[in-house]
Amino acid sequence: MMFGRYNDTFRYEFGDILVETVRIGGLLTYQRRCEGQTFERILVSKTGEIIINPVEPVNLPKEITDYLLMEFSPMLIEPGVSQTVYLKFPIEVGVFLEAARDIEVLDVFGLGTQKYTLYGPPTSGVIARWYQSAVYTEAPPVESFREGVMELSIQNASHEWAEVSCAVFDSVDMKIYYNDVVTTTAAMKIITPTMAETDFTDAPLRPDMTRSIELYTARKIPVINRGYLMEWGLS
Amino acid sequence: MTFNVTEVLEIPIGVGSITVESLLYFAVILVVGIAVARVVSTNVRRALMERLPKSERELLVKLVYYGIVLWALVIALPQLKFDLSGLLVAGGIAGLVIGFASQSVVSNLVSGIFLMFEHPIKIGDGINVAGVSGSVEDIRILSTIVKTHDGIFTRIPNEKVFTSNITNYVHNAARRFEYQISVRYEDDADAAIRIIKEVIWTHPFALKSPAPSVFVDNFGDDGVNLTAYIWAPARNWWDVRTSLLWQIKQKLEENGIEMPYPQRTVWFADELKVTTGDTGTKGAEE
């Protein structure tokens, strides 16, 4: 398992991923290779630790948005009914440097390709990382370091049937937990057949999971848990 | 020798009835006022750090700073026996003169304030205004600073910005750009369209929705002209535009589809006779 805390030198290799710290000429050097792309930094540290954990999937190939749009098979939901489903969501791997009083983002990498989309009209919509998933009734097996499991509770609080085939999230609120699998828990409350509120829940899917350090925490960006109002339709 | 502070303070400085004491009071009030203005404006800046864009934040900070300093000055001036009521008469006349003289300055100031509220542009936006294209570096009280694409500093008076047509290239979340791609008449246009769409799909920032549109636009002199409409995030569209076209060309060529060269088919009205020195007429060619 690549995720966790590391001191001094370490090496982890899995498929196309190689993450290691080595001493080159007496200097500690962080090296990463992922699908042919490489990254290297010299680390000058006495007590610092390296933390590797899954992070919000909106940073690659470069950070242009906070939003994640999950597209899934269309569901028709009866008024007043709630349903919990499981989706696969993309993950990225964050590497952090932690000292006694500070934490810094060292590297972010991920497997596979990314695709972005526009949610809403060009004039007032938002750019979002797009990902497509099938709908599962229980946590599906996922590909390591590429995907995680999202538990999505959908509640139709409107008085009409609602068709849902996508959910847009503000990744700033995302809470990721991991052990051998990466998970997040989210909720979607349908207000009208074309409008819904989405939010993440700060709870692990299973006991004994570790909470990820979010990039927003590491970047010291103040975050107010705000959720997201999907006002441009649910499909 | 005895030193009496009260006597020293009451010494006139030689200008009207102003004493050292009143001059000291004036200076103290002004210094305290400036100190308070600095502390308050620093705290205002800190408090608004995450809430307001830099341009608006700095404008507000300056307003607070100079407001407090002006207030201190108004309080301090009577110490110098300065009759502020006299300013009302003098101010009226001076105001008229200054008003005429500073018409354009006031116009720029008011335009600047309107620009702050209307928000047609923000710092960092790519714009075209009054014939100047570039990115907004700063929006000041009287002028807007634009860095052209060549890196040239350009100052545009706010009145001109406010009364001109402003094109903000990044105001919307996404924007569309297009390619004109020609293929030979003998090439399969449907295959070309499929390949172009596949290449577009591989680019992360060529948006999935609105979906790209690729179609046969017209029949040109030399080949079939295809048009591709592609949507990209407004702040990244140029990167997408510059990276995709070459990839499309390479992929088309890998699949045997090539760009047409200019060509003409020439028809001769009469037979074309080609002659050589010893054999005479050898044949005819079109």
Short mmCIF file of C-alpha atoms in Angstrom, two decimals:
data_model
loop_
_atom_site.label_atom_id
_atom_site.label_comp_id
_atom_site.label_asym_id
_atom_site.label_seq_id
_atom_site.Cartn_x
_atom_site.Cartn_y
_atom_site.Cartn_z
CA MET A 1 0.00 0.00 0.00
CA MET A 2 1.48 3.30 -1.10
CA PHE A 3 -0.62 5.51 1.19
CA GLY A 4 0.81 6.39 4.57
CA ARG A 5 3.69 8.20 6.30
CA TYR A 6 7.34 7.81 5.44
CA ASN A 7 10.58 8.90 7.10
CA ASP A 8 13.93 9.23 5.38
CA THR A 9 14.27 6.89 2.39
CA PHE A 10 11.56 4.61 1.05
CA ARG A 11 10.59 3.03 -2.24
CA TYR A 12 7.19 1.99 -3.55
CA GLU A 13 6.60 0.52 -6.97
CA PHE A 14 3.27 -0.59 -8.37
CA GLY A 15 2.68 -1.05 -12.08
CA ASP A 16 3.42 2.26 -13.80
CA ILE A 17 3.98 4.05 -10.51
CA LEU A 18 7.31 4.47 -8.76
CA VAL A 19 7.60 6.71 -5.72
CA GLU A 20 10.80 6.87 -3.71
CA THR A 21 13.19 9.01 -1.77
CA VAL A 22 16.87 8.31 -2.25
CA ARG A 23 20.09 9.87 -1.04
CA ILE A 24 22.02 11.33 -3.96
CA GLY A 25 25.34 12.85 -2.95
CA GLY A 26 24.17 13.16 0.63
CA LEU A 27 20.97 14.98 -0.36
CA LEU A 28 17.58 13.39 0.14
CA THR A 29 15.78 13.40 -3.19
CA TYR A 30 12.12 12.66 -3.88
CA GLN A 31 11.52 10.95 -7.20
CA ARG A 32 8.27 9.95 -8.83
CA ARG A 33 7.48 8.24 -12.09
CA CYS A 34 3.91 7.70 -13.23
CA GLU A 35 2.92 6.57 -16.71
CA GLY A 36 6.15 7.91 -18.21
CA GLN A 37 6.02 11.27 -16.48
CA THR A 38 8.66 12.04 -13.90
CA PHE A 39 9.05 14.53 -11.06
CA GLU A 40 12.03 15.14 -8.78
CA ARG A 41 12.77 17.43 -5.84
CA ILE A 42 15.67 17.70 -3.43
CA LEU A 43 14.38 17.71 0.14
CA VAL A 44 16.22 19.60 2.84
CA SER A 45 14.64 18.36 6.03
CA LYS A 46 15.63 17.15 9.48
CA THR A 47 12.37 16.05 11.04
CA GLY A 48 9.93 16.27 8.14
CA GLU A 49 7.75 13.33 7.14
CA ILE A 50 6.37 12.44 3.75
CA ILE A 51 2.67 11.69 3.65
CA ILE A 52 1.08 10.05 0.64
CA ASN A 53 -2.68 9.85 0.41
CA PRO A 54 -5.53 10.17 -2.09
CA VAL A 55 -6.71 13.72 -2.77
CA GLU A 56 -9.53 15.56 -4.52
CA PRO A 57 -9.50 14.63 -8.23
CA VAL A 58 -9.44 18.14 -9.71
CA ASN A 59 -5.72 18.91 -10.01
CA LEU A 60 -4.61 17.15 -13.19
CA PRO A 61 -3.33 17.91 -15.75
CA LYS A 62 -3.53 21.31 -14.06
CA GLU A 63 -5.88 22.87 -11.59
CA ILE A 64 -8.63 24.83 -13.35
CA THR A 65 -11.73 24.08 -11.29
CA ASP A 66 -13.03 22.84 -7.95
CA TYR A 67 -15.98 20.93 -9.36
CA LEU A 68 -16.47 17.24 -10.02
CA LEU A 69 -19.31 16.03 -12.25
CA MET A 70 -20.22 12.38 -11.84
CA GLU A 71 -22.27 10.98 -14.70
CA PHE A 72 -24.11 7.72 -14.19
CA SER A 73 -26.96 5.65 -15.59
CA PRO A 74 -30.23 7.64 -15.52
CA MET A 75 -32.40 6.96 -12.48
CA LEU A 76 -36.06 7.89 -12.06
CA ILE A 77 -36.76 8.61 -8.41
CA GLU A 78 -40.19 8.69 -6.85
CA PRO A 79 -41.18 11.76 -4.79
CA GLY A 80 -40.17 11.37 -1.14
CA VAL A 81 -37.99 8.32 -1.75
CA SER A 82 -34.34 7.99 -0.71
CA GLN A 83 -31.80 5.60 -2.15
CA THR A 84 -28.15 4.94 -1.42
CA VAL A 85 -26.04 3.93 -4.39
CA TYR A 86 -22.34 3.41 -4.96
CA LEU A 87 -20.29 4.98 -7.74
CA LYS A 88 -16.67 4.80 -8.77
CA PHE A 89 -14.94 8.17 -8.60
CA PRO A 90 -11.50 9.17 -9.88
CA ILE A 91 -8.69 9.76 -7.43
CA GLU A 92 -5.39 11.56 -7.58
CA VAL A 93 -2.45 10.92 -5.31
CA GLY A 94 -1.12 13.76 -3.19
CA VAL A 95 2.36 13.78 -1.66
CA PHE A 96 2.81 16.11 1.30
CA LEU A 97 5.76 17.23 3.38
CA GLU A 98 4.90 17.62 7.04
CA ALA A 99 6.96 19.47 9.64
CA ALA A 100 5.99 20.26 13.22
CA ARG A 101 4.14 23.43 12.29
CA ASP A 102 3.53 23.25 8.58
CA ILE A 103 2.45 21.01 5.79
CA GLU A 104 3.28 21.55 2.14
CA VAL A 105 2.13 19.92 -1.09
CA LEU A 106 5.09 18.25 -2.79
CA ASP A 107 3.48 16.45 -5.70
CA VAL A 108 0.17 15.40 -7.18
CA PHE A 109 -0.08 12.62 -9.73
CA GLY A 110 -2.61 10.15 -11.03
CA LEU A 111 -3.22 7.26 -13.34
CA GLY A 112 -5.22 7.52 -16.54
CA THR A 113 -6.55 10.50 -18.42
CA GLN A 114 -8.82 13.32 -17.36
CA LYS A 115 -11.76 14.95 -19.08
CA TYR A 116 -13.46 18.18 -18.25
CA THR A 117 -16.93 19.43 -19.09
CA LEU A 118 -19.19 22.41 -18.67
CA TYR A 119 -22.11 22.16 -16.26
CA GLY A 120 -24.70 24.78 -17.11
CA PRO A 121 -24.60 27.43 -19.83
CA PRO A 122 -21.30 29.01 -20.96
CA THR A 123 -22.32 32.36 -19.49
CA SER A 124 -22.94 31.22 -15.92
CA GLY A 125 -22.07 27.52 -15.73
CA VAL A 126 -18.99 25.96 -14.18
CA ILE A 127 -16.16 23.87 -15.57
CA ALA A 128 -16.07 20.47 -13.87
CA ARG A 129 -13.91 17.36 -13.95
CA TRP A 130 -16.07 14.74 -15.67
CA TYR A 131 -16.19 11.11 -14.72
CA GLN A 132 -18.57 8.35 -15.73
CA SER A 133 -19.55 5.48 -13.50
CA ALA A 134 -22.02 2.67 -13.44
CA VAL A 135 -24.47 2.58 -10.54
CA TYR A 136 -23.90 -0.12 -7.92
CA THR A 137 -26.03 -1.23 -5.01
CA GLU A 138 -22.97 -2.14 -2.94
CA ALA A 139 -19.38 -0.97 -2.91
CA PRO A 140 -17.81 -2.20 -6.16
CA PRO A 141 -14.23 -3.42 -6.52
CA VAL A 142 -12.05 -0.61 -7.85
CA GLU A 143 -8.69 -0.27 -9.55
CA SER A 144 -6.00 0.74 -7.06
CA PHE A 145 -4.72 4.32 -7.23
CA ARG A 146 -7.10 5.09 -10.09
CA GLU A 147 -10.58 4.99 -8.56
CA GLY A 148 -12.37 5.10 -5.26
CA VAL A 149 -15.86 4.24 -4.05
CA MET A 150 -18.39 6.99 -3.52
CA GLU A 151 -21.42 6.28 -1.36
CA LEU A 152 -24.13 8.59 -2.68
CA SER A 153 -27.41 9.01 -0.81
CA ILE A 154 -30.03 10.47 -3.10
CA GLN A 155 -33.20 11.86 -1.60
CA ASN A 156 -36.06 13.15 -3.72
CA ALA A 157 -37.52 15.86 -1.49
CA SER A 158 -39.67 17.26 -4.30
CA HIS A 159 -43.29 16.39 -5.08
CA GLU A 160 -42.53 15.11 -8.56
CA TRP A 161 -40.68 12.23 -10.12
CA ALA A 162 -37.12 13.24 -10.85
CA GLU A 163 -34.71 11.83 -13.42
CA VAL A 164 -31.09 11.96 -12.31
CA SER A 165 -28.05 11.04 -14.35
CA CYS A 166 -25.41 13.32 -12.95
CA ALA A 167 -24.26 14.86 -9.70
CA VAL A 168 -22.00 17.88 -9.43
CA PHE A 169 -19.88 18.34 -6.30
CA ASP A 170 -17.70 21.10 -4.97
CA SER A 171 -14.47 19.22 -4.25
CA VAL A 172 -13.50 21.80 -1.64
CA ASP A 173 -15.89 19.97 0.72
CA MET A 174 -14.63 16.52 -0.21
CA LYS A 175 -13.64 14.20 2.63
CA ILE A 176 -11.64 11.17 1.56
CA TYR A 177 -10.90 8.13 3.72
CA TYR A 178 -8.68 5.23 2.86
CA ASN A 179 -7.28 1.89 3.92
CA ASP A 180 -7.00 -0.74 1.23
CA VAL A 181 -9.69 1.14 -0.67
CA VAL A 182 -10.39 4.85 -1.10
CA THR A 183 -13.85 6.08 -0.20
CA THR A 184 -15.94 9.19 0.13
CA THR A 185 -19.51 9.74 1.25
CA ALA A 186 -21.83 12.20 -0.42
CA ALA A 187 -25.47 13.22 -0.36
CA MET A 188 -27.78 14.63 -3.02
CA LYS A 189 -31.06 16.22 -2.09
CA ILE A 190 -33.42 16.81 -5.00
CA ILE A 191 -35.34 20.02 -4.42
CA THR A 192 -37.16 20.16 -7.75
CA PRO A 193 -36.85 17.87 -10.78
CA THR A 194 -34.22 20.25 -12.18
CA MET A 195 -32.46 21.37 -9.00
CA ALA A 196 -30.57 19.59 -6.24
CA GLU A 197 -28.15 20.23 -3.40
CA THR A 198 -25.02 18.11 -3.10
CA ASP A 199 -22.59 17.84 -0.26
CA PHE A 200 -19.96 15.56 1.21
CA THR A 201 -20.28 13.87 4.58
CA ASP A 202 -17.30 13.64 6.90
CA ALA A 203 -17.64 9.94 7.67
CA PRO A 204 -15.67 6.84 6.66
CA LEU A 205 -17.43 4.17 4.68
CA ARG A 206 -15.96 1.50 6.94
CA PRO A 207 -14.45 1.57 10.40
CA ASP A 208 -10.65 1.80 10.82
CA MET A 209 -10.16 4.02 7.78
CA THR A 210 -7.69 6.92 7.76
CA ARG A 211 -8.77 10.39 6.79
CA SER A 212 -6.81 11.93 3.92
CA ILE A 213 -5.13 15.29 4.19
CA GLU A 214 -6.97 17.47 1.70
CA LEU A 215 -5.09 19.74 -0.67
CA TYR A 216 -7.13 22.67 0.56
CA THR A 217 -5.93 22.07 4.09
CA ALA A 218 -2.33 21.77 2.94
CA ARG A 219 -2.60 24.91 0.79
CA LYS A 220 -4.03 26.78 3.78
CA ILE A 221 -7.07 27.91 1.83
CA PRO A 222 -9.88 28.75 4.25
CA VAL A 223 -12.85 26.52 3.52
CA ILE A 224 -16.46 26.97 4.49
CA ASN A 225 -18.52 23.83 4.09
CA ARG A 226 -20.95 25.13 1.53
CA GLY A 227 -22.09 22.21 -0.64
CA TYR A 228 -23.20 22.87 -4.19
CA LEU A 229 -26.54 23.84 -5.64
CA MET A 230 -27.13 22.11 -8.96
CA GLU A 231 -29.37 24.61 -10.70
CA TRP A 232 -28.73 23.63 -14.30
CA GLY A 233 -30.52 20.28 -14.33
CA LEU A 234 -29.88 16.79 -13.03
CA SER A 235 -29.22 15.02 -16.33
CA MET B 1 18.40 79.18 35.05
CA THR B 2 14.84 77.86 35.40
CA PHE B 3 13.01 76.30 32.48
CA ASN B 4 9.24 76.90 32.53
CA VAL B 5 7.42 74.60 30.11
CA THR B 6 4.18 76.61 30.29
CA GLU B 7 6.02 79.73 29.24
CA VAL B 8 7.68 77.94 26.36
CA LEU B 9 4.35 76.55 25.17
CA GLU B 10 2.82 79.98 25.16
CA ILE B 11 5.53 81.51 22.99
CA PRO B 12 3.97 82.74 19.74
CA ILE B 13 5.62 81.36 16.63
CA GLY B 14 5.13 84.58 14.73
CA VAL B 15 2.22 83.63 12.54
CA GLY B 16 -0.96 85.28 13.86
CA SER B 17 -1.73 84.18 17.42
CA ILE B 18 -0.47 80.64 16.95
CA THR B 19 1.65 79.45 19.85
CA VAL B 20 4.05 76.56 20.19
CA GLU B 21 1.36 74.76 22.20
CA SER B 22 -1.26 74.97 19.45
CA LEU B 23 1.34 73.92 16.89
CA LEU B 24 2.20 70.93 19.06
CA TYR B 25 -1.50 70.04 19.43
CA PHE B 26 -1.90 70.27 15.67
CA ALA B 27 1.10 68.00 15.09
CA VAL B 28 0.04 65.49 17.75
CA ILE B 29 -3.53 65.25 16.41
CA LEU B 30 -2.22 64.79 12.87
CA VAL B 31 0.36 62.16 13.89
CA VAL B 32 -2.22 60.27 15.94
CA GLY B 33 -4.65 60.52 13.03
CA ILE B 34 -2.09 59.11 10.59
CA ALA B 35 -1.17 56.35 13.04
CA VAL B 36 -4.83 55.42 13.52
CA ALA B 37 -5.37 55.54 9.75
CA ARG B 38 -2.45 53.16 9.22
CA VAL B 39 -3.62 50.71 11.85
CA VAL B 40 -7.21 50.75 10.66
CA SER B 41 -6.30 50.45 6.96
CA THR B 42 -3.90 47.57 7.69
CA ASN B 43 -6.63 45.76 9.57
CA VAL B 44 -9.18 46.48 6.85
CA ARG B 45 -6.74 45.06 4.28
CA ARG B 46 -6.18 41.97 6.42
CA ALA B 47 -9.88 41.46 7.08
CA LEU B 48 -10.78 41.73 3.39
CA MET B 49 -7.84 39.67 2.15
CA GLU B 50 -9.99 36.66 1.21
CA ARG B 51 -13.23 38.49 0.61
CA LEU B 52 -12.50 41.15 -2.00
CA PRO B 53 -10.40 41.26 -5.16
CA LYS B 54 -7.13 43.12 -4.80
CA SER B 55 -8.22 46.18 -6.81
CA GLU B 56 -11.40 46.77 -4.78
CA ARG B 57 -9.65 45.95 -1.53
CA GLU B 58 -6.89 48.47 -2.17
CA LEU B 59 -9.40 51.13 -3.21
CA LEU B 60 -11.35 50.61 -0.01
CA VAL B 61 -8.16 50.65 2.07
CA LYS B 62 -7.09 53.94 0.47
CA LEU B 63 -10.53 55.45 1.06
CA VAL B 64 -10.40 54.45 4.73
CA TYR B 65 -6.83 55.74 5.13
CA TYR B 66 -7.37 59.14 3.52
CA GLY B 67 -10.80 59.48 5.17
CA ILE B 68 -9.26 59.16 8.64
CA VAL B 69 -6.35 61.46 7.77
CA LEU B 70 -8.80 64.07 6.45
CA TRP B 71 -10.86 63.73 9.60
CA ALA B 72 -7.76 64.28 11.76
CA LEU B 73 -6.84 67.31 9.66
CA VAL B 74 -10.30 68.83 10.15
CA ILE B 75 -9.97 68.31 13.91
CA ALA B 76 -6.40 69.65 13.97
CA LEU B 77 -6.82 72.75 11.82
CA PRO B 78 -8.70 74.85 14.46
CA GLN B 79 -5.55 74.55 16.61
CA LEU B 80 -3.85 76.78 14.08
CA LYS B 81 -6.78 79.21 14.37
CA PHE B 82 -7.81 78.14 10.93
CA ASP B 83 -11.45 79.09 10.42
CA LEU B 84 -12.97 76.24 8.42
CA SER B 85 -16.13 78.27 7.77
CA GLY B 86 -14.03 80.50 5.57
CA LEU B 87 -13.45 77.46 3.41
CA LEU B 88 -17.12 77.41 2.54
CA VAL B 89 -16.89 80.66 0.58
CA ALA B 90 -13.42 80.06 -0.74
CA GLY B 91 -14.29 76.44 -1.36
CA GLY B 92 -17.26 77.44 -3.50
CA ILE B 93 -15.16 79.53 -5.84
CA ALA B 94 -12.22 77.18 -5.73
CA GLY B 95 -14.57 74.27 -6.29
CA LEU B 96 -15.89 75.90 -9.44
CA VAL B 97 -12.40 76.50 -10.77
CA ILE B 98 -11.14 73.08 -9.75
CA GLY B 99 -14.31 71.51 -11.11
CA PHE B 100 -13.68 72.87 -14.58
CA ALA B 101 -9.99 72.11 -14.38
CA SER B 102 -10.45 68.58 -13.14
CA GLN B 103 -13.43 67.61 -15.23
CA SER B 104 -11.64 64.68 -16.87
CA VAL B 105 -10.12 63.59 -13.56
CA VAL B 106 -13.56 63.48 -11.91
CA SER B 107 -14.97 61.74 -14.95
CA ASN B 108 -12.25 59.09 -14.71
CA LEU B 109 -12.81 58.77 -10.96
CA VAL B 110 -16.57 58.27 -11.33
CA SER B 111 -16.02 55.85 -14.21
CA GLY B 112 -13.55 53.95 -12.01
CA ILE B 113 -16.10 53.65 -9.24
CA PHE B 114 -18.76 52.45 -11.71
CA LEU B 115 -16.29 49.91 -13.09
CA MET B 116 -15.75 48.59 -9.55
CA PHE B 117 -19.47 48.05 -9.10
CA GLU B 118 -20.35 46.80 -12.58
CA HIS B 119 -17.46 44.32 -12.72
CA PRO B 120 -17.12 44.02 -16.49
CA ILE B 121 -13.44 43.21 -15.98
CA LYS B 122 -11.30 41.79 -13.18
CA ILE B 123 -7.57 41.69 -12.60
CA GLY B 124 -6.10 38.89 -14.70
CA ASP B 125 -8.88 38.90 -17.30
CA GLY B 126 -8.00 38.81 -20.98
CA ILE B 127 -9.74 41.78 -22.58
CA ASN B 128 -9.97 44.02 -25.58
CA VAL B 129 -10.94 47.58 -24.79
CA ALA B 130 -10.49 50.77 -26.79
CA GLY B 131 -8.44 48.85 -29.32
CA VAL B 132 -6.03 47.47 -26.70
CA SER B 133 -5.82 43.69 -26.22
CA GLY B 134 -4.14 42.10 -23.25
CA SER B 135 -4.61 41.11 -19.64
CA VAL B 136 -5.79 43.44 -16.89
CA GLU B 137 -2.93 44.17 -14.51
CA ASP B 138 -4.66 46.65 -12.22
CA ILE B 139 -7.85 48.65 -11.94
CA ARG B 140 -6.99 51.94 -10.28
CA ILE B 141 -9.18 54.84 -9.27
CA LEU B 142 -8.43 56.86 -12.39
CA SER B 143 -7.10 54.33 -14.86
CA THR B 144 -6.92 50.70 -15.83
CA ILE B 145 -3.57 49.08 -16.51
CA VAL B 146 -3.46 46.53 -19.30
CA LYS B 147 -0.45 44.40 -20.19
CA THR B 148 -0.67 43.72 -23.91
CA HIS B 149 0.17 40.29 -25.27
CA ASP B 150 3.58 41.69 -26.21
CA GLY B 151 4.17 42.56 -22.56
CA ILE B 152 3.69 46.31 -23.07
CA PHE B 153 2.37 48.40 -20.17
CA THR B 154 -0.71 50.35 -21.29
CA ARG B 155 -2.63 52.82 -19.17
CA ILE B 156 -6.20 53.46 -20.24
CA PRO B 157 -8.20 56.23 -18.52
CA ASN B 158 -11.23 54.75 -16.80
CA GLU B 159 -13.61 57.04 -18.68
CA LYS B 160 -12.40 55.50 -21.92
CA VAL B 161 -12.76 51.99 -20.52
CA PHE B 162 -16.26 52.72 -19.25
CA THR B 163 -17.52 54.28 -22.47
CA SER B 164 -15.85 51.79 -24.84
CA ASN B 165 -17.02 48.40 -25.96
CA ILE B 166 -15.34 45.93 -23.62
CA THR B 167 -14.65 42.41 -24.83
CA ASN B 168 -13.81 40.15 -21.92
CA TYR B 169 -12.50 36.88 -23.29
CA VAL B 170 -12.65 35.03 -19.97
CA HIS B 171 -15.86 36.38 -18.43
CA ASN B 172 -17.75 33.22 -19.35
CA ALA B 173 -16.69 29.82 -18.09
CA ALA B 174 -16.17 28.40 -21.56
CA ARG B 175 -15.61 29.62 -25.07
CA ARG B 176 -15.62 28.08 -28.53
CA PHE B 177 -12.96 28.11 -31.20
CA GLU B 178 -12.85 26.58 -34.63
CA TYR B 179 -10.54 24.86 -37.05
CA GLN B 180 -10.81 24.70 -40.83
CA ILE B 181 -9.38 21.39 -42.00
CA SER B 182 -9.23 20.33 -45.65
CA VAL B 183 -8.94 16.77 -46.90
CA ARG B 184 -8.53 15.49 -50.44
CA TYR B 185 -11.60 14.63 -52.51
CA GLU B 186 -10.51 11.00 -52.69
CA ASP B 187 -10.31 10.75 -48.86
CA ASP B 188 -13.17 9.46 -46.74
CA ALA B 189 -14.62 12.57 -45.07
CA ASP B 190 -16.62 10.43 -42.59
CA ALA B 191 -13.41 8.72 -41.47
CA ALA B 192 -11.70 12.11 -41.18
CA ILE B 193 -14.55 13.40 -38.99
CA ARG B 194 -14.34 10.31 -36.77
CA ILE B 195 -10.56 10.65 -36.38
CA ILE B 196 -10.78 14.38 -35.60
CA LYS B 197 -13.42 13.69 -32.94
CA GLU B 198 -11.22 10.98 -31.42
CA VAL B 199 -8.26 13.35 -31.20
CA ILE B 200 -10.42 16.05 -29.64
CA TRP B 201 -11.69 13.54 -27.06
CA THR B 202 -8.15 12.76 -25.91
CA HIS B 203 -7.53 16.37 -24.84
CA PRO B 204 -8.60 16.85 -21.20
CA PHE B 205 -9.63 20.48 -21.69
CA ALA B 206 -11.54 20.05 -24.95
CA LEU B 207 -14.86 19.99 -23.15
CA LYS B 208 -17.10 16.97 -23.30
CA SER B 209 -20.11 19.23 -23.06
CA PRO B 210 -20.90 21.34 -25.07
CA ALA B 211 -19.85 18.56 -27.40
CA PRO B 212 -17.42 19.33 -30.20
CA SER B 213 -18.95 19.55 -33.64
CA VAL B 214 -17.09 18.39 -36.75
CA PHE B 215 -18.78 18.49 -40.16
CA VAL B 216 -18.26 18.92 -43.90
CA ASP B 217 -18.61 22.65 -44.37
CA ASN B 218 -18.11 23.11 -48.09
CA PHE B 219 -16.40 21.79 -51.18
CA GLY B 220 -13.30 23.82 -51.87
CA ASP B 221 -11.26 24.23 -55.05
CA ASP B 222 -8.68 21.73 -53.87
CA GLY B 223 -10.44 19.54 -51.33
CA VAL B 224 -13.32 18.97 -48.95
CA ASN B 225 -13.36 21.60 -46.22
CA LEU B 226 -14.24 20.39 -42.74
CA THR B 227 -15.03 22.66 -39.83
CA ALA B 228 -14.50 21.69 -36.19
CA TYR B 229 -16.11 23.67 -33.38
CA ILE B 230 -14.53 22.94 -30.00
CA TRP B 231 -15.43 24.30 -26.57
CA ALA B 232 -12.72 24.83 -23.98
CA PRO B 233 -12.43 26.53 -20.57
CA ALA B 234 -12.19 30.26 -21.29
CA ARG B 235 -8.89 30.62 -19.43
CA ASN B 236 -7.27 27.64 -21.18
CA TRP B 237 -8.68 27.79 -24.70
CA TRP B 238 -5.47 29.04 -26.30
CA ASP B 239 -3.46 26.09 -24.94
CA VAL B 240 -6.09 23.71 -26.28
CA ARG B 241 -6.21 25.46 -29.67
CA THR B 242 -2.46 25.43 -30.15
CA SER B 243 -1.96 21.81 -29.12
CA LEU B 244 -4.85 20.09 -30.91
CA LEU B 245 -4.39 21.13 -34.54
CA TRP B 246 -1.04 19.45 -35.07
CA GLN B 247 -2.25 16.31 -33.32
CA ILE B 248 -5.23 16.21 -35.71
CA LYS B 249 -2.95 16.62 -38.73
CA GLN B 250 -0.63 13.84 -37.55
CA LYS B 251 -3.48 11.45 -36.78
CA LEU B 252 -5.14 12.07 -40.15
CA GLU B 253 -1.87 11.37 -41.95
CA GLU B 254 -1.33 8.19 -39.91
CA ASN B 255 -4.66 7.04 -41.32
CA GLY B 256 -3.78 7.94 -44.90
CA ILE B 257 -5.82 11.13 -45.01
CA GLU B 258 -3.84 14.09 -46.22
CA MET B 259 -4.23 17.80 -46.71
CA PRO B 260 -4.89 18.67 -50.37
CA TYR B 261 -2.33 20.64 -52.34
CA PRO B 262 -3.55 23.38 -54.66
CA GLN B 263 -4.16 21.77 -58.03
CA ARG B 264 -5.72 22.61 -61.38
CA THR B 265 -6.98 20.32 -64.10
CA VAL B 266 -6.31 22.00 -67.44
CA TRP B 267 -8.32 21.07 -70.52
CA PHE B 268 -6.97 22.08 -73.93
CA ALA B 269 -9.45 22.97 -76.65
CA ASP B 270 -7.19 21.43 -79.36
CA GLU B 271 -5.07 18.35 -79.24
CA LEU B 272 -1.69 18.99 -77.71
CA LYS B 273 1.03 17.78 -80.07
CA VAL B 274 4.43 16.94 -78.68
CA THR B 275 7.21 16.88 -81.26
CA THR B 276 10.78 15.75 -81.07
CA GLY B 277 13.70 16.50 -83.42
CA ASP B 278 13.80 13.27 -85.47
CA THR B 279 10.51 11.44 -85.08
CA GLY B 280 8.15 14.30 -85.63
CA THR B 281 4.77 14.01 -83.97
CA LYS B 282 4.91 11.45 -81.15
CA GLY B 283 1.44 11.71 -79.71
CA ALA B 284 -1.01 13.91 -78.06
CA GLU B 285 -1.72 14.62 -74.49
CA GLU B 286 -4.32 16.56 -72.75
#
